[in-house]
Coordinates of N, CA and C in Angstrom, one line a residue:
X1 N 114.6 47.7 107.8 CA 114.6 47.0 109.1 C 114.8 45.5 108.8
X2 N 115.6 44.9 109.7 CA 115.9 43.4 109.6 C 114.7 42.6 109.6
X3 N 114.7 41.5 108.8 CA 113.6 40.6 108.7 C 113.4 39.8 110.0
X4 N 112.2 39.7 110.4 CA 111.9 38.9 111.6 C 111.9 37.4 111.3
X5 N 112.4 36.6 112.2 CA 112.4 35.2 112.1 C 111.9 34.5 113.3
X6 N 111.2 33.4 113.2 CA 110.8 32.6 114.4 C 111.9 32.2 115.2
X7 N 111.7 32.0 116.5 CA 112.8 31.5 117.4 C 113.1 30.1 117.0
X8 N 114.4 29.8 117.2 CA 114.9 28.4 117.0 C 115.4 27.9 118.3
X9 N 115.5 26.6 118.4 CA 115.9 25.9 119.6 C 117.3 26.4 120.1
X10 N 118.2 26.7 119.2 CA 119.5 27.1 119.6 C 119.7 28.6 119.8
X11 N 118.6 29.4 119.7 CA 118.7 30.8 119.9 C 119.0 31.1 121.4
X12 N 119.7 32.2 121.7 CA 119.8 32.6 123.0 C 118.7 33.5 123.4
X13 N 118.5 33.7 124.7 CA 117.4 34.6 125.2 C 117.8 35.1 126.6
X14 N 117.2 36.2 127.0 CA 117.5 36.8 128.3 C 116.7 35.9 129.3
X15 N 117.4 35.4 130.2 CA 116.7 34.5 131.2 C 116.1 35.3 132.3
X16 N 116.2 36.6 132.3 CA 115.6 37.5 133.3 C 115.9 37.0 134.7
X17 N 114.9 36.8 135.6 CA 115.1 36.5 137.0 C 115.6 35.1 137.3
X18 N 115.7 34.2 136.3 CA 116.5 33.0 136.5 C 117.9 33.3 136.9
X19 N 118.4 34.5 136.5 CA 119.7 35.0 136.9 C 119.8 34.9 138.4
X20 N 118.8 35.1 139.1 CA 118.8 35.1 140.6 C 119.2 33.7 141.1
X21 N 118.9 32.6 140.4 CA 119.3 31.3 140.8 C 120.8 31.2 140.7
X22 N 121.4 31.8 139.7 CA 122.9 31.8 139.5 C 123.5 32.5 140.6
X23 N 123.0 33.7 140.9 CA 123.5 34.5 142.0 C 123.4 33.8 143.3
X24 N 122.3 33.2 143.6 CA 122.1 32.4 144.8 C 123.1 31.3 144.9
X25 N 123.3 30.6 143.8 CA 124.3 29.5 143.8 C 125.7 30.0 144.2
X26 N 126.1 31.1 143.7 CA 127.4 31.6 144.1 C 127.5 32.0 145.5
X27 N 126.4 32.6 146.0 CA 126.3 33.0 147.4 C 126.4 31.8 148.3
X28 N 125.7 30.7 148.0 CA 125.8 29.5 148.8 C 127.1 28.8 148.7
X29 N 127.8 29.0 147.6 CA 129.2 28.5 147.5 C 130.1 29.3 148.5
X30 N 129.9 30.6 148.6 CA 130.7 31.4 149.5 C 130.3 31.0 151.0
X31 N 129.1 30.7 151.2 CA 128.7 30.2 152.6 C 129.4 29.0 152.9
X32 N 129.4 28.0 152.0 CA 130.0 26.7 152.4 C 131.6 26.8 152.4
X33 N 132.1 27.9 151.8 CA 133.5 28.1 151.9 C 133.9 28.9 153.2
X34 N 132.9 29.3 154.0 CA 133.1 30.0 155.2 C 133.4 31.5 155.0
X35 N 133.1 32.0 153.8 CA 133.4 33.4 153.5 C 132.2 34.3 153.7
X36 N 131.1 33.7 154.0 CA 129.8 34.5 154.2 C 128.9 33.7 155.1
X37 N 128.2 34.4 156.0 CA 127.3 33.7 156.9 C 125.9 34.1 156.6
X38 N 125.0 33.1 156.5 CA 123.6 33.4 156.1 C 122.9 34.3 157.1
X39 N 123.2 34.2 158.4 CA 122.4 34.9 159.3 C 123.1 36.1 159.9
X40 N 124.2 36.6 159.2 CA 124.8 37.9 159.6 C 124.2 39.0 158.7
X41 N 124.2 40.2 159.2 CA 123.8 41.3 158.4 C 124.6 41.4 157.1
X42 N 123.9 41.6 156.0 CA 124.6 41.7 154.7 C 125.7 42.8 154.8
X43 N 125.4 43.9 155.5 CA 126.3 45.0 155.6 C 127.6 44.7 156.3
X44 N 127.6 43.5 157.0 CA 128.9 43.1 157.6 C 129.6 42.1 156.7
X45 N 129.0 41.6 155.7 CA 129.7 40.6 154.8 C 130.8 41.3 154.1
X46 N 131.8 40.5 153.7 CA 133.0 41.0 153.0 C 133.7 42.1 153.8
X47 N 133.6 42.0 155.1 CA 134.3 43.0 155.9 C 133.7 44.4 155.7
X48 N 132.4 44.4 155.4 CA 131.6 45.6 155.2 C 132.0 46.4 153.9
X49 N 132.8 45.8 153.0 CA 133.3 46.5 151.8 C 132.1 46.8 150.9
X50 N 131.1 45.9 150.8 CA 129.9 46.1 150.0 C 129.1 47.3 150.6
X51 N 129.0 47.3 151.9 CA 128.2 48.3 152.5 C 128.9 49.7 152.3
X52 N 130.2 49.7 152.4 CA 130.9 51.0 152.1 C 130.6 51.5 150.7
X53 N 130.6 50.6 149.8 CA 130.3 51.0 148.4 C 128.9 51.6 148.3
X54 N 127.9 50.9 148.9 CA 126.6 51.5 148.9 C 126.5 52.9 149.6
X55 N 127.2 53.0 150.7 CA 127.2 54.3 151.4 C 127.9 55.4 150.6
X56 N 128.9 55.0 149.8 CA 129.6 56.0 149.0 C 128.8 56.4 147.8
X57 N 128.0 55.4 147.2 CA 127.4 55.7 145.9 C 125.9 55.9 146.0
X58 N 125.3 55.6 147.2 CA 123.8 55.8 147.3 C 123.7 56.6 148.6
X59 N 123.7 58.0 148.5 CA 123.8 58.8 149.7 C 122.5 58.7 150.5
X60 N 121.4 58.3 149.8 CA 120.1 58.3 150.5 C 119.7 56.9 151.1
X61 N 120.7 56.0 151.1 CA 120.4 54.6 151.5 C 119.9 54.6 153.0
X62 N 118.7 54.0 153.3 CA 118.1 54.2 154.6 C 118.7 53.2 155.7
X63 N 119.9 53.4 156.1 CA 120.6 52.5 157.0 C 119.8 52.4 158.3
X64 N 119.1 53.5 158.7 CA 118.5 53.5 160.0 C 117.3 52.5 160.0
X65 N 116.7 52.2 158.9 CA 115.5 51.3 158.9 C 115.8 50.0 158.1
X66 N 117.0 49.8 157.5 CA 117.1 48.6 156.7 C 118.5 48.0 156.7
X67 N 119.4 48.6 157.4 CA 120.8 48.2 157.3 C 121.1 46.8 157.9
X68 N 120.2 46.2 158.7 CA 120.6 45.0 159.4 C 119.9 43.7 158.8
X69 N 119.3 43.8 157.6 CA 118.8 42.6 156.9 C 119.9 41.6 156.7
X70 N 119.6 40.4 156.9 CA 120.7 39.3 156.8 C 120.8 38.8 155.3
X71 N 121.9 38.1 155.1 CA 122.1 37.5 153.8 C 121.0 36.5 153.5
X72 N 120.5 35.7 154.4 CA 119.4 34.8 154.2 C 118.2 35.6 153.8
X73 N 117.9 36.7 154.4 CA 116.7 37.5 154.1 C 116.8 38.1 152.7
X74 N 118.0 38.5 152.3 CA 118.1 38.9 150.9 C 117.8 37.8 149.9
X75 N 118.4 36.6 150.2 CA 118.1 35.4 149.3 C 116.7 35.1 149.2
X76 N 115.9 35.2 150.4 CA 114.6 34.7 150.4 C 113.5 35.9 150.2
X77 N 114.0 37.0 149.9 CA 113.1 38.2 149.7 C 112.3 38.5 150.9
X78 N 112.9 38.4 152.1 CA 112.2 38.7 153.3 C 113.0 39.9 154.0
X79 N 113.7 40.7 153.3 CA 114.5 41.7 153.9 C 113.7 43.0 154.2
X80 N 112.6 43.1 153.6 CA 111.8 44.3 153.7 C 112.2 45.4 152.7
X81 N 113.2 45.2 151.9 CA 113.6 46.2 150.9 C 112.5 46.3 149.8
X82 N 112.2 47.5 149.3 CA 111.2 47.6 148.3 C 111.8 47.2 146.9
X83 N 110.9 47.0 146.0 CA 111.2 46.6 144.6 C 111.0 47.8 143.7
X84 N 112.1 48.3 143.2 CA 112.0 49.5 142.3 C 111.3 49.2 141.0
X85 N 111.1 47.9 140.7 CA 110.3 47.5 139.5 C 108.8 47.5 139.7
X86 N 108.3 47.8 140.9 CA 106.9 47.8 141.1 C 106.2 48.6 140.1
X87 N 105.0 48.1 139.7 CA 104.2 48.8 138.7 C 104.0 50.3 139.1
X88 N 104.2 51.2 138.1 CA 103.9 52.6 138.3 C 104.9 53.3 139.3
X89 N 105.9 52.6 139.7 CA 106.9 53.3 140.6 C 107.6 54.4 139.8
X90 N 108.2 55.3 140.5 CA 109.0 56.4 139.8 C 110.1 55.8 138.9
X91 N 110.7 54.7 139.3 CA 111.7 54.1 138.5 C 111.1 53.6 137.2
X92 N 110.0 52.9 137.2 CA 109.4 52.3 136.0 C 108.9 53.4 135.1
X93 N 108.4 54.5 135.7 CA 108.1 55.7 134.8 C 109.3 56.2 134.1
X94 N 110.4 56.3 134.8 CA 111.6 56.8 134.2 C 112.1 55.8 133.1
X95 N 112.1 54.6 133.5 CA 112.5 53.5 132.5 C 111.8 53.6 131.2
X96 N 110.5 53.7 131.3 CA 109.6 53.7 130.1 C 109.8 55.0 129.3
X97 N 110.1 56.1 130.0 CA 110.2 57.4 129.3 C 111.6 57.6 128.6
X98 N 112.6 56.8 129.0 CA 114.0 57.0 128.5 C 114.6 55.8 127.9
X99 N 114.2 55.4 126.7 CA 114.7 54.1 126.1 C 116.2 54.1 125.9
X100 N 116.8 55.2 125.8 CA 118.2 55.3 125.5 C 119.1 55.6 126.7
X101 N 118.6 55.4 127.9 CA 119.3 55.7 129.1 C 120.0 54.4 129.6
X102 N 121.3 54.6 129.9 CA 122.1 53.5 130.6 C 121.9 53.7 132.1
X103 N 121.6 52.6 132.7 CA 121.3 52.6 134.2 C 122.5 51.9 134.9
X104 N 122.8 52.5 136.1 CA 123.8 51.9 136.9 C 123.2 51.2 138.1
X105 N 123.9 50.3 138.7 CA 123.4 49.7 140.0 C 123.1 50.7 141.0
X106 N 123.9 51.8 141.1 CA 123.7 52.8 142.1 C 122.4 53.6 141.9
X107 N 122.1 53.9 140.6 CA 120.9 54.6 140.3 C 119.7 53.7 140.8
X108 N 119.7 52.4 140.5 CA 118.6 51.5 140.8 C 118.4 51.5 142.3
X109 N 119.5 51.3 143.0 CA 119.4 51.3 144.5 C 118.9 52.6 145.1
X110 N 119.3 53.7 144.4 CA 118.8 55.0 144.8 C 117.2 55.1 144.7
X111 N 116.7 54.6 143.6 CA 115.2 54.5 143.5 C 114.6 53.7 144.6
X112 N 115.3 52.5 144.9 CA 114.8 51.7 146.0 C 114.8 52.4 147.3
X113 N 115.9 53.1 147.5 CA 116.0 53.8 148.8 C 114.9 54.9 149.1
X114 N 114.3 55.4 148.0 CA 113.3 56.4 148.2 C 111.9 55.8 148.4
X115 N 111.8 54.5 148.3 CA 110.5 53.8 148.5 C 110.3 53.3 149.9
X116 N 109.1 53.2 150.3 CA 108.8 52.6 151.7 C 109.2 51.1 151.8
X117 N 109.7 50.7 152.9 CA 110.0 49.3 153.1 C 108.8 48.5 153.5
X118 N 108.8 47.2 153.3 CA 107.8 46.3 153.8 C 108.2 45.7 155.1
X119 N 107.3 44.8 155.7 CA 107.7 44.1 156.9 C 108.7 43.1 156.7
X120 N 109.8 43.1 157.5 CA 110.8 42.1 157.4 C 110.3 40.8 157.9
X121 N 110.9 39.7 157.3 CA 110.5 38.3 157.5 C 109.2 37.9 156.7
X122 N 108.6 38.9 156.0 CA 107.4 38.6 155.2 C 107.9 38.6 153.7
X123 N 107.6 37.6 152.9 CA 108.0 37.6 151.5 C 107.5 38.8 150.7
X124 N 108.5 39.4 150.1 CA 108.1 40.6 149.2 C 109.2 40.6 148.1
X125 N 108.9 40.2 147.0 CA 109.9 40.0 145.9 C 110.5 41.4 145.5
X126 N 111.8 41.4 145.4 CA 112.5 42.7 145.1 C 113.8 42.5 144.5
X127 N 114.1 43.0 143.3 CA 115.4 42.9 142.7 C 116.4 43.6 143.6
X128 N 116.0 44.5 144.4 CA 117.0 45.2 145.3 C 117.8 44.2 146.1
X129 N 117.2 43.1 146.5 CA 117.9 42.1 147.3 C 119.1 41.5 146.5
X130 N 118.9 41.3 145.3 CA 119.9 40.6 144.5 C 120.9 41.5 143.9
X131 N 120.6 42.8 143.8 CA 121.7 43.7 143.5 C 122.7 43.8 144.7
X132 N 122.2 43.8 145.9 CA 123.1 43.8 147.1 C 123.9 42.5 147.1
X133 N 123.3 41.3 146.8 CA 124.0 40.1 146.8 C 125.1 40.1 145.8
X134 N 124.8 40.7 144.6 CA 125.8 40.8 143.6 C 127.0 41.6 144.0
X135 N 126.8 42.7 144.8 CA 127.9 43.4 145.3 C 128.7 42.6 146.3
X136 N 128.0 41.8 147.1 CA 128.7 40.9 148.1 C 129.6 39.9 147.3
X137 N 129.1 39.4 146.2 CA 129.9 38.4 145.4 C 131.1 39.1 144.9
X138 N 131.0 40.3 144.4 CA 132.1 40.9 143.8 C 133.2 41.3 144.8
X139 N 132.7 41.8 146.0 CA 133.7 42.2 147.0 C 134.4 41.1 147.7
X140 N 133.6 40.0 147.8 CA 134.2 38.8 148.5 C 135.2 38.1 147.5
X141 N 134.8 37.9 146.3 CA 135.6 37.1 145.3 C 136.7 38.0 144.7
X142 N 136.5 39.3 144.9 CA 137.4 40.3 144.2 C 137.5 40.1 142.7
X143 N 136.3 39.8 142.2 CA 136.1 39.5 140.7 C 134.9 40.3 140.2
X144 N 134.9 40.7 139.0 CA 133.7 41.2 138.4 C 132.7 40.0 138.4
X145 N 131.4 40.4 138.5 CA 130.3 39.4 138.6 C 130.4 38.4 137.5
X146 N 130.6 38.9 136.3 CA 130.5 38.0 135.1 C 131.6 36.9 135.2
X147 N 132.8 37.3 135.7 CA 133.9 36.3 135.8 C 133.5 35.3 137.0
X148 N 133.0 35.8 138.1 CA 132.6 34.9 139.1 C 131.5 33.9 138.6
X149 N 130.6 34.4 137.9 CA 129.5 33.5 137.3 C 130.2 32.4 136.4
X150 N 131.1 32.9 135.6 CA 131.8 32.0 134.6 C 132.6 30.9 135.3
X151 N 133.4 31.3 136.3 CA 134.3 30.4 136.9 C 133.6 29.5 137.9
X152 N 132.5 30.0 138.5 CA 131.9 29.2 139.6 C 130.7 28.4 139.2
X153 N 130.0 28.9 138.1 CA 128.8 28.2 137.7 C 128.8 27.8 136.2
X154 N 129.0 28.7 135.3 CA 128.9 28.4 133.9 C 129.8 27.3 133.4
X155 N 131.1 27.5 133.7 CA 132.1 26.5 133.3 C 131.9 25.1 134.0
X156 N 131.8 25.1 135.4 CA 131.6 23.8 136.1 C 130.3 23.1 135.6
X157 N 129.3 23.8 135.2 CA 128.1 23.2 134.8 C 128.1 22.8 133.3
X158 N 129.2 23.1 132.6 CA 129.3 22.7 131.2 C 128.5 23.6 130.3
X159 N 128.2 24.8 130.7 CA 127.5 25.8 129.8 C 128.4 26.4 128.8
X160 N 128.0 26.7 127.6 CA 128.8 27.1 126.5 C 129.3 28.5 126.7
X161 N 130.5 28.8 126.2 CA 131.1 30.1 126.2 C 130.4 31.1 125.3
X162 N 129.9 30.6 124.2 CA 129.2 31.4 123.3 C 127.7 31.7 123.6
X163 N 127.1 30.6 124.2 CA 125.6 30.7 124.4 C 125.2 31.4 125.7
X164 N 126.1 31.4 126.7 CA 125.7 32.0 128.0 C 126.7 33.1 128.4
X165 N 126.2 34.2 128.7 CA 127.0 35.4 129.1 C 126.2 36.4 129.8
X166 N 126.8 37.4 130.4 CA 126.1 38.5 131.1 C 125.9 39.7 130.3
X167 N 124.7 40.1 130.0 CA 124.5 41.3 129.2 C 124.9 42.6 129.9
X168 N 125.5 43.5 129.1 CA 125.9 44.8 129.5 C 127.2 44.8 130.4
X169 N 127.4 43.8 131.2 CA 128.6 43.8 132.1 C 129.8 43.0 131.5
X170 N 129.6 42.4 130.3 CA 130.7 41.8 129.6 C 130.4 41.9 128.1
X171 N 131.4 41.7 127.3 CA 131.2 41.7 125.9 C 130.4 40.5 125.4
X172 N 129.6 40.7 124.4 CA 128.8 39.6 123.8 C 129.9 38.7 123.0
X173 N 129.9 37.4 123.2 CA 130.8 36.6 122.5 C 130.6 36.7 121.0
X174 N 131.7 36.7 120.2 CA 131.6 36.9 118.8 C 130.8 35.7 118.1
X175 N 130.9 34.6 118.7 CA 130.2 33.4 118.1 C 128.8 33.2 118.8
X176 N 128.3 34.2 119.5 CA 127.0 34.0 120.2 C 125.9 33.7 119.2
X177 N 125.0 32.8 119.5 CA 123.8 32.6 118.7 C 122.9 33.8 118.6
X178 N 122.0 33.8 117.7 CA 121.0 35.0 117.6 C 120.3 35.1 118.9
X179 N 120.1 36.4 119.3 CA 119.4 36.7 120.5 C 117.9 37.0 120.3
X180 N 117.1 36.2 120.9 CA 115.6 36.4 120.8 C 115.2 37.8 121.4
X181 N 114.2 38.4 120.8 CA 113.7 39.7 121.2 C 112.9 39.6 122.5
X182 N 113.0 40.6 123.3 CA 112.2 40.7 124.5 C 111.3 41.9 124.5
X183 N 110.1 41.8 125.0 CA 109.1 42.9 124.9 C 108.6 43.2 126.2
X184 N 108.1 44.5 126.4 CA 107.3 45.0 127.5 C 106.0 45.3 126.8
X185 N 105.0 44.5 126.9 CA 103.8 44.7 126.2 C 104.0 44.5 124.7
X186 N 103.8 45.5 123.9 CA 104.1 45.4 122.5 C 105.4 46.1 122.1
X187 N 106.1 46.7 123.1 CA 107.3 47.4 122.9 C 108.6 46.5 123.0
X188 N 109.3 46.5 121.9 CA 110.5 45.7 122.0 C 111.6 46.5 122.6
X189 N 112.2 45.9 123.7 CA 113.2 46.6 124.4 C 114.6 46.0 124.2
X190 N 114.7 44.9 123.6 CA 116.0 44.3 123.3 C 116.8 45.3 122.4
X191 N 118.0 45.6 122.8 CA 118.8 46.5 122.0 C 118.7 48.0 122.5
X192 N 117.7 48.3 123.3 CA 117.6 49.6 123.9 C 118.5 49.7 125.1
X193 N 119.2 50.8 125.3 CA 120.1 51.0 126.4 C 119.4 50.9 127.7
X194 N 118.1 51.3 127.7 CA 117.3 51.2 129.0 C 117.3 49.8 129.6
X195 N 117.6 48.8 128.7 CA 117.5 47.4 129.2 C 118.7 47.1 130.1
X196 N 119.6 48.0 130.3 CA 120.7 47.8 131.2 C 120.2 47.8 132.6
X197 N 119.0 48.3 132.9 CA 118.4 48.3 134.2 C 118.1 46.8 134.6
X198 N 118.0 45.9 133.7 CA 117.7 44.5 134.1 C 119.0 43.7 133.8
X199 N 120.1 44.2 134.3 CA 121.4 43.4 134.2 C 121.9 43.2 135.6
X200 N 123.2 42.8 135.6 CA 123.9 42.6 136.9 C 123.3 41.3 137.5
X201 N 123.1 41.3 138.8 CA 122.9 40.0 139.6 C 121.4 39.6 139.7
X202 N 120.5 40.5 139.3 CA 119.1 40.2 139.4 C 118.4 39.8 138.1
X203 N 119.1 40.0 137.0 CA 118.4 39.7 135.7 C 119.2 39.7 134.5
X204 N 120.5 39.7 134.6 CA 121.3 40.0 133.4 C 121.9 38.9 132.6
X205 N 121.6 37.6 132.9 CA 122.2 36.5 132.1 C 121.4 36.2 130.8
X206 N 122.2 36.0 129.8 CA 121.7 35.5 128.5 C 122.1 34.0 128.4
X207 N 121.2 33.2 127.9 CA 121.6 31.8 127.8 C 120.8 31.1 126.7
X208 N 120.9 29.8 126.6 CA 120.1 29.0 125.7 C 119.4 27.9 126.5
X209 N 118.5 27.2 125.8 CA 117.7 26.1 126.5 C 118.7 25.0 126.9
X210 N 119.6 24.7 126.0 CA 120.5 23.6 126.4 C 121.4 23.9 127.5
X211 N 121.9 25.2 127.6 CA 122.8 25.6 128.7 C 122.0 25.7 130.0
X212 N 120.8 26.2 130.0 CA 120.0 26.2 131.2 C 119.7 24.8 131.7
X213 N 119.5 23.9 130.8 CA 119.3 22.5 131.2 C 120.5 22.0 131.9
X214 N 121.7 22.3 131.3 CA 123.0 21.9 132.0 C 123.1 22.5 133.4
X215 N 122.8 23.7 133.5 CA 122.9 24.4 134.8 C 122.0 23.7 135.8
X216 N 120.7 23.5 135.4 CA 119.7 23.0 136.4 C 120.1 21.5 136.8
X217 N 120.6 20.8 135.8 CA 121.0 19.4 136.1 C 122.2 19.4 137.1
X218 N 123.1 20.2 136.9 CA 124.3 20.3 137.8 C 123.9 20.8 139.2
X219 N 123.0 21.8 139.2 CA 122.5 22.3 140.5 C 121.8 21.2 141.3
X220 N 120.9 20.6 140.6 CA 120.0 19.5 141.3 C 120.8 18.4 141.8
X221 N 122.0 18.1 141.1 CA 122.8 17.0 141.5 C 123.8 17.4 142.6
X222 N 123.8 18.7 143.0 CA 124.7 19.1 144.0 C 126.1 19.4 143.5
X223 N 126.3 19.3 142.2 CA 127.7 19.4 141.6 C 128.3 20.8 141.7
X224 N 127.5 21.8 141.9 CA 128.0 23.1 141.9 C 128.4 23.5 143.4
X225 N 128.3 22.6 144.3 CA 128.7 22.8 145.7 C 129.7 21.8 146.0
X226 N 131.0 22.1 145.6 CA 132.0 21.1 145.8 C 132.4 20.7 147.2
X227 N 132.1 21.5 148.2 CA 132.5 21.2 149.6 C 131.4 20.4 150.3
X228 N 130.2 20.7 150.1 CA 129.1 20.0 150.9 C 128.0 19.4 150.0
X229 N 128.1 19.7 148.7 CA 127.2 19.0 147.8 C 125.7 19.2 148.1
X230 N 125.0 18.1 148.3 CA 123.5 18.3 148.4 C 123.1 18.8 149.8
X231 N 124.0 18.8 150.8 CA 123.7 19.5 152.0 C 123.5 21.0 151.8
X232 N 124.4 21.6 151.0 CA 124.3 23.0 150.7 C 123.0 23.2 149.8
X233 N 122.8 22.3 148.9 CA 121.6 22.4 148.1 C 120.3 22.4 148.9
X234 N 120.3 21.6 150.0 CA 119.2 21.5 150.8 C 118.9 22.8 151.6
X235 N 120.0 23.5 152.0 CA 119.8 24.8 152.6 C 119.3 25.8 151.6
X236 N 119.8 25.7 150.3 CA 119.3 26.6 149.3 C 117.8 26.4 149.0
X237 N 117.3 25.2 149.2 CA 115.9 24.8 148.9 C 115.1 24.8 150.2
X238 N 115.5 25.6 151.2 CA 114.6 25.8 152.4 C 113.6 26.8 152.1
X239 N 112.5 26.4 151.5 CA 111.4 27.3 151.0 C 110.7 27.9 152.2
X240 N 110.1 29.1 151.9 CA 109.2 29.8 152.8 C 107.9 30.1 152.2
X241 N 106.8 30.2 152.9 CA 105.5 30.6 152.3 C 105.6 32.0 151.7
X242 N 105.0 32.1 150.5 CA 105.0 33.4 149.8 C 103.7 34.1 149.9
X243 N 102.6 33.4 150.1 CA 101.3 34.0 150.1 C 101.0 34.7 148.8
X244 N 101.4 34.1 147.7 CA 101.1 34.7 146.4 C 100.3 33.7 145.6
X245 N 99.1 34.1 145.3 CA 98.2 33.2 144.5 C 97.5 32.1 145.4
X246 N 96.7 31.3 144.7 CA 96.0 30.3 145.5 C 96.9 29.1 145.9

């Protein structure tokens, strides 16, 4: 077994749900470009191409109770869609039982489709929202998500080609720094195929401390919104009460 080493400052690591900030940035770029509307149903975005993909690949998707959630509600986790990552959910049980299983976005959405929805307009955190946003990004830009991230966020923010990339949906750069290990409790899941469940638009970015600093500095300065700058950033930062914790 390979010798374990302490983390170094230049190591890469899975940024997990910080990925959602990247996804949200691209979505807001599309809004300021007039290619997407915050208050239209997500199922109407991209000329309903994303919705057609869901209908084709997730036969059990509950359109009758959840089809009209808006893009804004996806971004703010107020869509009412359930979170397949909830503790002890059928998905989590399958995830823990099958370390060598490769997961697709369609399988994850199928697990979400089988769960009860929550009240719309009430904050309820769910990766489901950002999987749908990732599909919108791909269908509107006509690009794989990893390329959209690279061209619209990583490169403009000055993030390195070797240190920042999308796990599972693109190849690891040959010059990538060592990847820090990720654990669920005491179980190391880095390198297990099951970890593909935390990829795509909800949690799949790998980065470094320096690259994340570059991303956040560019975002805070409005530089990632070339058309409207800080006006778009202000919309992105329209916070809502979460009622989580004191």
